Amino acid sequence: MTRWLVTGAGGMLGTDMVAALTSCGAHVTGLDRAGLDVTDAAAVTDAIAGGHPDVVVNCAAWTAVDDAEASEEQALAVNAAGAANLAVACAGVGARLVQISTDYVFAGDAGRPYAEDDVPAPRTAYGRTKLAGEQAVLDRLPGSGFVVRTAWLYGAHGPSFVGTMIKLEDRRPTVDVVDDQHGQPTWTADVARQIIALVHSTAAPGIYHATSGGQTTWFGLAREIFTLLGADPARVRPIPSSALSRAAPRPAYSVLGHSAWAGPRVPPIGQWRTALRRAFPELVAAQRTSAPTR
Ligand SMILES: NC(=O)c1ccc[n+]([C@@H]2O[C@H](COP(=O)([O-])OP(=O)(O)OC[C@H]3O[C@@H](n4cnc5c(N)ncnc54)[C@H](OP(=O)(O)O)[C@@H]3O)[C@@H](O)[C@H]2O)c1
């Protein structure tokens, strides 16, 4: 049986990755940050040499996009050096490594979905550090390194735009949401299942895009959330990105193409609206049990 190791197992994607593997009867070890700090090269070597996994899924990351602008070195330590530590250790035991990455490696100004082999051009510190992580894995593991880029994630086990909107619908008469950023809302549980399918397929190492099909804007997503809550979607009002001040610029266009899945004949993740409907009861339940927001 394939032995899996998931790093960053306490995070939003990491939690669903371990759950998806557990529910399909896989042999999985999940290590949260306290269990394995990926920036600690010796600890990474020990964990991988000791556990001898066949597949490592690296869900550990510095994900604070705005904070990375002032702390790029610290973000780089997790997102690039951490990935490199794992790649070296995986090479030592012959394990495959799945490195999770992001739409932020692209400039975000395209007029068509980004292909897996489009040239990255990150415009943020976070994007630069994630791109360095991709390169660390692909350079060190040319025959067994996988980069899975995702975007616009939501899930039951971490803060997300969807969770925030569910709370705001209950607390505010109206909400203003940007309508000039385009992307693919994606459920962490779908990404986890897609990674399992990838590893179980004949897929060649390299880059894959694990996002939902279709596309919308944050405004479109918020209106869909209000509709699912039985609320009037007109309470969501469109604003331009220029109305918000952020340390890191947000990509205007984050839509990722899914051509690489044709090679191993793995169906891409389905349409975003369908996924949101499936996920919604779990997301609402998670908000009801979570601590109040600011
Ligand atoms: N969320 C999105 O919309 C989105 C979009 C595109 C790509 N991604 C990518 O998807 C992956 C998973 O993100 P997520 O949304 O699940 O983020 P998350 O909830 O922030 O999970 C990241 C986890 O990594 C842990 N971590 C941080 N530094 C670590 C270290 N040095 N060693 C070990 N663990 C460490 C964090 O622990 P602490 O909480 O204790 O710091 C956290 O549990 C990341 O690679 C991210 O870049 C996310």
GROMACS .gro file of C-alpha atoms and ligand atoms in nm:
model
  342
    1MET     CA    1   0.000   0.000   0.000
    2THR     CA    2   0.124   0.350  -0.086
    3ARG     CA    3   0.248   0.535   0.223
    4TRP     CA    4   0.163   0.906   0.224
    5LEU     CA    5   0.308   1.189   0.430
    6VAL     CA    6   0.124   1.524   0.439
    7THR     CA    7   0.307   1.832   0.569
    8GLY     CA    8   0.118   2.141   0.682
    9ALA     CA    9  -0.153   1.896   0.789
   10GLY     CA   10  -0.308   2.151   1.028
   11GLY     CA   11  -0.391   2.394   0.746
   12MET     CA   12  -0.706   2.428   0.536
   13LEU     CA   13  -0.590   2.208   0.247
   14GLY     CA   14  -0.371   1.983   0.462
   15THR     CA   15  -0.667   1.889   0.684
   16ASP     CA   16  -0.880   1.789   0.385
   17MET     CA   17  -0.584   1.611   0.223
   18VAL     CA   18  -0.541   1.386   0.528
   19ALA     CA   19  -0.920   1.335   0.551
   20ALA     CA   20  -0.949   1.236   0.183
   21LEU     CA   21  -0.664   0.987   0.215
   22THR     CA   22  -0.805   0.846   0.538
   23SER     CA   23  -1.151   0.804   0.387
   24CYS     CA   24  -1.012   0.603   0.096
   25GLY     CA   25  -0.825   0.373   0.335
   26ALA     CA   26  -0.476   0.501   0.253
   27HIS     CA   27  -0.180   0.471   0.488
   28VAL     CA   28  -0.126   0.839   0.578
   29THR     CA   29   0.077   1.035   0.829
   30GLY     CA   30  -0.022   1.399   0.868
   31LEU     CA   31   0.228   1.635   1.031
   32ASP     CA   32   0.126   1.984   1.128
   33ARG     CA   33   0.375   2.263   1.188
   34ALA     CA   34   0.447   2.147   1.545
   35GLY     CA   35   0.505   1.795   1.414
   36LEU     CA   36   0.740   1.900   1.133
   37ASP     CA   37   0.877   2.246   1.061
   38VAL     CA   38   0.971   2.223   0.692
   39THR     CA   39   1.238   2.493   0.735
   40ASP     CA   40   1.432   2.257   0.964
   41ALA     CA   41   1.638   2.054   0.717
   42ALA     CA   42   1.754   1.798   0.972
   43ALA     CA   43   1.401   1.740   1.101
   44VAL     CA   44   1.274   1.699   0.743
   45THR     CA   45   1.546   1.444   0.666
   46ASP     CA   46   1.468   1.251   0.985
   47ALA     CA   47   1.091   1.251   0.924
   48ILE     CA   48   1.124   1.125   0.568
   49ALA     CA   49   1.407   0.880   0.627
   50GLY     CA   50   1.222   0.750   0.935
   51GLY     CA   51   0.871   0.729   0.788
   52HIS     CA   52   0.994   0.622   0.442
   53PRO     CA   53   0.684   0.749   0.258
   54ASP     CA   54   0.619   0.674  -0.109
   55VAL     CA   55   0.448   1.010  -0.163
   56VAL     CA   56   0.486   1.341   0.021
   57VAL     CA   57   0.225   1.616  -0.027
   58ASN     CA   58   0.360   1.951   0.086
   59CYS     CA   59   0.068   2.160   0.210
   60ALA     CA   60   0.292   2.365   0.441
   61ALA     CA   61   0.330   2.726   0.331
   62TRP     CA   62   0.356   3.090   0.428
   63THR     CA   63   0.015   3.198   0.295
   64ALA     CA   64  -0.013   3.553   0.434
   65VAL     CA   65   0.002   3.728   0.097
   66ASP     CA   66   0.015   4.087   0.225
   67ASP     CA   67   0.256   4.015   0.513
   68ALA     CA   68   0.501   3.853   0.269
   69GLU     CA   69   0.568   4.195   0.112
   70ALA     CA   70   0.750   4.310   0.428
   71SER     CA   71   0.877   3.962   0.525
   72GLU     CA   72   0.989   3.808   0.198
   73GLU     CA   73   1.291   3.633   0.354
   74GLN     CA   74   1.074   3.456   0.609
   75ALA     CA   75   0.820   3.362   0.342
   76LEU     CA   76   1.103   3.234   0.124
   77ALA     CA   77   1.232   3.017   0.409
   78VAL     CA   78   0.900   2.829   0.422
   79ASN     CA   79   0.786   2.841   0.061
   80ALA     CA   80   1.121   2.781  -0.112
   81ALA     CA   81   1.379   2.647   0.137
   82GLY     CA   82   1.111   2.429   0.298
   83ALA     CA   83   1.019   2.283  -0.041
   84ALA     CA   84   1.388   2.229  -0.121
   85ASN     CA   85   1.441   2.047   0.209
   86LEU     CA   86   1.154   1.813   0.126
   87ALA     CA   87   1.280   1.758  -0.229
   88VAL     CA   88   1.628   1.662  -0.108
   89ALA     CA   89   1.484   1.424   0.152
   90CYS     CA   90   1.243   1.270  -0.102
   91ALA     CA   91   1.532   1.214  -0.343
   92GLY     CA   92   1.712   1.032  -0.062
   93VAL     CA   93   1.437   0.771  -0.021
   94GLY     CA   94   1.297   0.766  -0.376
   95ALA     CA   95   0.966   0.926  -0.275
   96ARG     CA   96   0.748   1.132  -0.505
   97LEU     CA   97   0.677   1.489  -0.393
   98VAL     CA   98   0.363   1.690  -0.467
   99GLN     CA   99   0.432   2.059  -0.411
  100ILE     CA  100   0.124   2.282  -0.383
  101SER     CA  101   0.154   2.613  -0.564
  102THR     CA  102  -0.058   2.906  -0.674
  103ASP     CA  103  -0.196   3.128  -0.950
  104TYR     CA  104   0.018   3.407  -0.797
  105VAL     CA  105   0.319   3.276  -0.994
  106PHE     CA  106   0.157   3.443  -1.298
  107ALA     CA  107   0.130   3.814  -1.371
  108GLY     CA  108  -0.251   3.797  -1.362
  109ASP     CA  109  -0.305   4.007  -1.671
  110ALA     CA  110  -0.380   3.739  -1.933
  111GLY     CA  111  -0.687   3.734  -2.155
  112ARG     CA  112  -0.716   3.353  -2.162
  113PRO     CA  113  -0.659   3.078  -1.906
  114TYR     CA  114  -0.296   3.032  -1.805
  115ALA     CA  115  -0.148   2.710  -1.942
  116GLU     CA  116   0.072   2.490  -1.726
  117ASP     CA  117   0.376   2.585  -1.936
  118ASP     CA  118   0.308   2.958  -1.959
  119VAL     CA  119   0.599   3.167  -1.838
  120PRO     CA  120   0.551   3.273  -1.474
  121ALA     CA  121   0.595   3.640  -1.385
  122PRO     CA  122   0.496   3.691  -1.022
  123ARG     CA  123   0.409   4.044  -0.913
  124THR     CA  124   0.412   3.985  -0.538
  125ALA     CA  125   0.662   3.861  -0.280
  126TYR     CA  126   0.431   3.568  -0.206
  127GLY     CA  127   0.425   3.475  -0.575
  128ARG     CA  128   0.804   3.497  -0.603
  129THR     CA  129   0.854   3.270  -0.303
  130LYS     CA  130   0.600   3.016  -0.432
  131LEU     CA  131   0.767   3.015  -0.774
  132ALA     CA  132   1.102   2.953  -0.607
  133GLY     CA  133   0.939   2.655  -0.430
  134GLU     CA  134   0.816   2.515  -0.762
  135GLN     CA  135   1.163   2.546  -0.911
  136ALA     CA  136   1.327   2.387  -0.605
  137VAL     CA  137   1.110   2.078  -0.651
  138LEU     CA  138   1.124   2.050  -1.030
  139ASP     CA  139   1.504   2.101  -1.036
  140ARG     CA  140   1.578   1.844  -0.764
  141LEU     CA  141   1.316   1.584  -0.861
  142PRO     CA  142   1.298   1.585  -1.244
  143GLY     CA  143   1.160   1.231  -1.247
  144SER     CA  144   0.935   1.240  -0.940
  145GLY     CA  145   0.840   1.602  -0.863
  146PHE     CA  146   0.485   1.730  -0.917
  147VAL     CA  147   0.371   2.092  -0.886
  148VAL     CA  148  -0.004   2.130  -0.834
  149ARG     CA  149  -0.114   2.492  -0.871
  150THR     CA  150  -0.445   2.588  -0.723
  151ALA     CA  151  -0.629   2.916  -0.650
  152TRP     CA  152  -0.922   3.080  -0.473
  153LEU     CA  153  -0.944   2.798  -0.217
  154TYR     CA  154  -1.221   2.754   0.037
  155GLY     CA  155  -1.279   2.473   0.284
  156ALA     CA  156  -1.426   2.390   0.621
  157HIS     CA  157  -1.095   2.400   0.806
  158GLY     CA  158  -0.957   2.749   0.753
  159PRO     CA  159  -1.049   3.109   0.689
  160SER     CA  160  -1.163   3.184   0.335
  161PHE     CA  161  -1.365   3.434   0.134
  162VAL     CA  162  -1.662   3.195   0.135
  163GLY     CA  163  -1.654   3.163   0.513
  164THR     CA  164  -1.628   3.540   0.550
  165MET     CA  165  -1.930   3.598   0.325
  166ILE     CA  166  -2.139   3.344   0.516
  167LYS     CA  167  -2.067   3.541   0.835
  168LEU     CA  168  -2.120   3.884   0.679
  169GLU     CA  169  -2.457   3.787   0.533
  170ASP     CA  170  -2.574   3.736   0.890
  171ARG     CA  171  -2.422   4.057   1.023
  172ARG     CA  172  -2.448   4.330   0.759
  173PRO     CA  173  -2.732   4.468   0.547
  174THR     CA  174  -2.501   4.501   0.244
  175VAL     CA  175  -2.147   4.402   0.151
  176ASP     CA  176  -1.919   4.560  -0.110
  177VAL     CA  177  -1.714   4.312  -0.312
  178VAL     CA  178  -1.466   4.361  -0.596
  179ASP     CA  179  -1.596   4.271  -0.940
  180ASP     CA  180  -1.279   4.315  -1.148
  181GLN     CA  181  -1.079   4.010  -1.037
  182HIS     CA  182  -1.151   3.685  -1.218
  183GLY     CA  183  -1.083   3.334  -1.092
  184GLN     CA  184  -1.206   2.986  -1.016
  185PRO     CA  185  -1.341   2.925  -0.662
  186THR     CA  186  -1.207   2.584  -0.562
  187TRP     CA  187  -1.296   2.347  -0.276
  188THR     CA  188  -1.001   2.205  -0.083
  189ALA     CA  189  -1.172   1.863  -0.076
  190ASP     CA  190  -1.177   1.863  -0.459
  191VAL     CA  191  -0.805   1.950  -0.471
  192ALA     CA  192  -0.728   1.666  -0.229
  193ARG     CA  193  -0.921   1.415  -0.442
  194GLN     CA  194  -0.749   1.548  -0.755
  195ILE     CA  195  -0.405   1.496  -0.600
  196ILE     CA  196  -0.494   1.137  -0.507
  197ALA     CA  197  -0.613   1.073  -0.865
  198LEU     CA  198  -0.293   1.229  -0.999
  199VAL     CA  199  -0.069   1.009  -0.787
  200HIS     CA  200  -0.267   0.695  -0.873
  201SER     CA  201  -0.251   0.774  -1.246
  202THR     CA  202   0.029   0.735  -1.497
  203ALA     CA  203   0.089   1.111  -1.490
  204ALA     CA  204   0.433   1.231  -1.587
  205PRO     CA  205   0.607   1.452  -1.334
  206GLY     CA  206   0.562   1.824  -1.392
  207ILE     CA  207   0.301   2.096  -1.349
  208TYR     CA  208  -0.077   2.046  -1.310
  209HIS     CA  209  -0.355   2.297  -1.241
  210ALA     CA  210  -0.609   2.189  -0.979
  211THR     CA  211  -0.885   2.452  -0.990
  212SER     CA  212  -1.257   2.431  -1.061
  213GLY     CA  213  -1.395   2.475  -1.410
  214GLY     CA  214  -1.567   2.794  -1.522
  215GLN     CA  215  -1.483   3.133  -1.379
  216THR     CA  216  -1.636   3.422  -1.191
  217THR     CA  217  -1.540   3.732  -0.993
  218TRP     CA  218  -1.534   3.772  -0.614
  219PHE     CA  219  -1.857   3.971  -0.659
  220GLY     CA  220  -2.013   3.683  -0.859
  221LEU     CA  221  -1.903   3.436  -0.595
  222ALA     CA  222  -2.046   3.648  -0.313
  223ARG     CA  223  -2.381   3.676  -0.492
  224GLU     CA  224  -2.388   3.296  -0.537
  225ILE     CA  225  -2.316   3.252  -0.164
  226PHE     CA  226  -2.601   3.488  -0.070
  227THR     CA  227  -2.834   3.298  -0.305
  228LEU     CA  228  -2.738   2.966  -0.145
  229LEU     CA  229  -2.808   3.119   0.196
  230GLY     CA  230  -3.156   3.218   0.079
  231ALA     CA  231  -3.061   3.587   0.103
  232ASP     CA  232  -3.118   3.861  -0.157
  233PRO     CA  233  -2.807   3.863  -0.381
  234ALA     CA  234  -2.868   4.233  -0.452
  235ARG     CA  235  -2.733   4.300  -0.100
  236VAL     CA  236  -2.388   4.232  -0.255
  237ARG     CA  237  -2.269   4.546  -0.431
  238PRO     CA  238  -1.984   4.565  -0.686
  239ILE     CA  239  -1.676   4.780  -0.624
  240PRO     CA  240  -1.345   4.812  -0.814
  241SER     CA  241  -1.020   4.675  -0.668
  242SER     CA  242  -0.893   5.033  -0.655
  243ALA     CA  243  -1.138   5.092  -0.368
  244LEU     CA  244  -0.933   4.860  -0.144
  245SER     CA  245  -0.580   4.927  -0.027
  246ARG     CA  246  -0.363   4.613  -0.004
  247ALA     CA  247   0.010   4.567   0.053
  248ALA     CA  248   0.024   4.310  -0.228
  249PRO     CA  249  -0.156   4.368  -0.557
  250ARG     CA  250  -0.423   4.109  -0.636
  251PRO     CA  251  -0.419   3.946  -0.982
  252ALA     CA  252  -0.697   4.071  -1.210
  253TYR     CA  253  -0.703   3.739  -1.393
  254SER     CA  254  -0.627   3.411  -1.211
  255VAL     CA  255  -0.797   3.159  -1.439
  256LEU     CA  256  -0.587   2.845  -1.488
  257GLY     CA  257  -0.615   2.603  -1.782
  258HIS     CA  258  -0.640   2.228  -1.731
  259SER     CA  259  -0.481   2.075  -2.041
  260ALA     CA  260  -0.220   1.868  -1.857
  261TRP     CA  261  -0.486   1.634  -1.714
  262ALA     CA  262  -0.551   1.497  -2.064
  263GLY     CA  263  -0.213   1.317  -2.062
  264PRO     CA  264  -0.289   1.082  -1.772
  265ARG     CA  265  -0.665   1.090  -1.859
  266VAL     CA  266  -0.761   1.229  -1.519
  267PRO     CA  267  -1.082   1.436  -1.544
  268PRO     CA  268  -1.025   1.793  -1.420
  269ILE     CA  269  -1.222   1.924  -1.121
  270GLY     CA  270  -1.583   2.009  -1.218
  271GLN     CA  271  -1.756   2.349  -1.241
  272TRP     CA  272  -1.712   2.590  -0.950
  273ARG     CA  273  -2.085   2.645  -0.896
  274THR     CA  274  -2.152   2.271  -0.863
  275ALA     CA  275  -1.863   2.228  -0.619
  276LEU     CA  276  -1.980   2.519  -0.405
  277ARG     CA  277  -2.328   2.368  -0.377
  278ARG     CA  278  -2.182   2.033  -0.269
  279ALA     CA  279  -1.950   2.196  -0.015
  280PHE     CA  280  -2.201   2.447   0.120
  281PRO     CA  281  -2.364   2.254   0.408
  282GLU     CA  282  -2.019   2.173   0.549
  283LEU     CA  283  -1.904   2.535   0.509
  284VAL     CA  284  -2.212   2.675   0.684
  285ALA     CA  285  -2.175   2.423   0.968
  286ALA     CA  286  -1.809   2.519   1.008
  287GLN     CA  287  -1.896   2.890   1.036
  288ARG     CA  288  -2.164   2.820   1.297
  289THR     CA  289  -1.909   2.644   1.519
  290SER     CA  290  -1.619   2.889   1.462
  291ALA     CA  291  -1.520   3.181   1.682
  292PRO     CA  292  -1.675   3.521   1.607
  293THR     CA  293  -1.478   3.735   1.360
  294ARG     CA  294  -1.352   4.084   1.414
  295LIG     N1  295  -0.583   2.953   0.030
  295LIG     C1  296  -0.580   2.979  -0.101
  295LIG     O1  297  -0.670   3.045  -0.155
  295LIG     C2  298  -0.468   2.928  -0.185
  295LIG     C3  299  -0.465   2.964  -0.320
  295LIG     C4  300  -0.363   2.915  -0.400
  295LIG     C5  301  -0.268   2.831  -0.349
  295LIG     N2  302  -0.270   2.799  -0.217
  295LIG     C6  303  -0.166   2.710  -0.167
  295LIG     O2  304  -0.228   2.596  -0.109
  295LIG     C7  305  -0.144   2.545  -0.005
  295LIG     C8  306  -0.225   2.525   0.121
  295LIG     O3  307  -0.275   2.651   0.162
  295LIG     P1  308  -0.391   2.666   0.270
  295LIG     O4  309  -0.493   2.753   0.210
  295LIG     O5  310  -0.427   2.534   0.324
  295LIG     O6  311  -0.312   2.751   0.376
  295LIG     P2  312  -0.305   2.742   0.536
  295LIG     O7  313  -0.439   2.706   0.590
  295LIG     O8  314  -0.239   2.869   0.579
  295LIG     O9  315  -0.209   2.619   0.561
  295LIG     C9  316  -0.069   2.628   0.557
  295LIG    C10  317  -0.018   2.550   0.673
  295LIG    O10  318   0.127   2.551   0.669
  295LIG    C11  319   0.170   2.564   0.802
  295LIG     N3  320   0.307   2.613   0.808
  295LIG    C12  321   0.352   2.741   0.800
  295LIG     N4  322   0.486   2.743   0.814
  295LIG    C13  323   0.526   2.615   0.830
  295LIG    C14  324   0.651   2.553   0.850
  295LIG     N5  325   0.764   2.625   0.856
  295LIG     N6  326   0.657   2.419   0.861
  295LIG    C15  327   0.543   2.345   0.857
  295LIG     N7  328   0.421   2.397   0.840
  295LIG    C16  329   0.413   2.531   0.826
  295LIG    C17  330   0.073   2.658   0.867
  295LIG    O11  331   0.081   2.644   1.007
  295LIG     P3  332   0.046   2.771   1.100
  295LIG    O12  333  -0.098   2.800   1.077
  295LIG    O13  334   0.078   2.720   1.237
  295LIG    O14  335   0.135   2.882   1.056
  295LIG    C18  336  -0.059   2.608   0.809
  295LIG    O15  337  -0.116   2.505   0.890
  295LIG    C19  338  -0.028   2.643   0.007
  295LIG    O16  339   0.081   2.595  -0.068
  295LIG    C20  340  -0.080   2.769  -0.059
  295LIG    O17  341   0.025   2.847  -0.110
  295LIG    C21  342  -0.368   2.845  -0.133
   0.00000   0.00000   0.00000
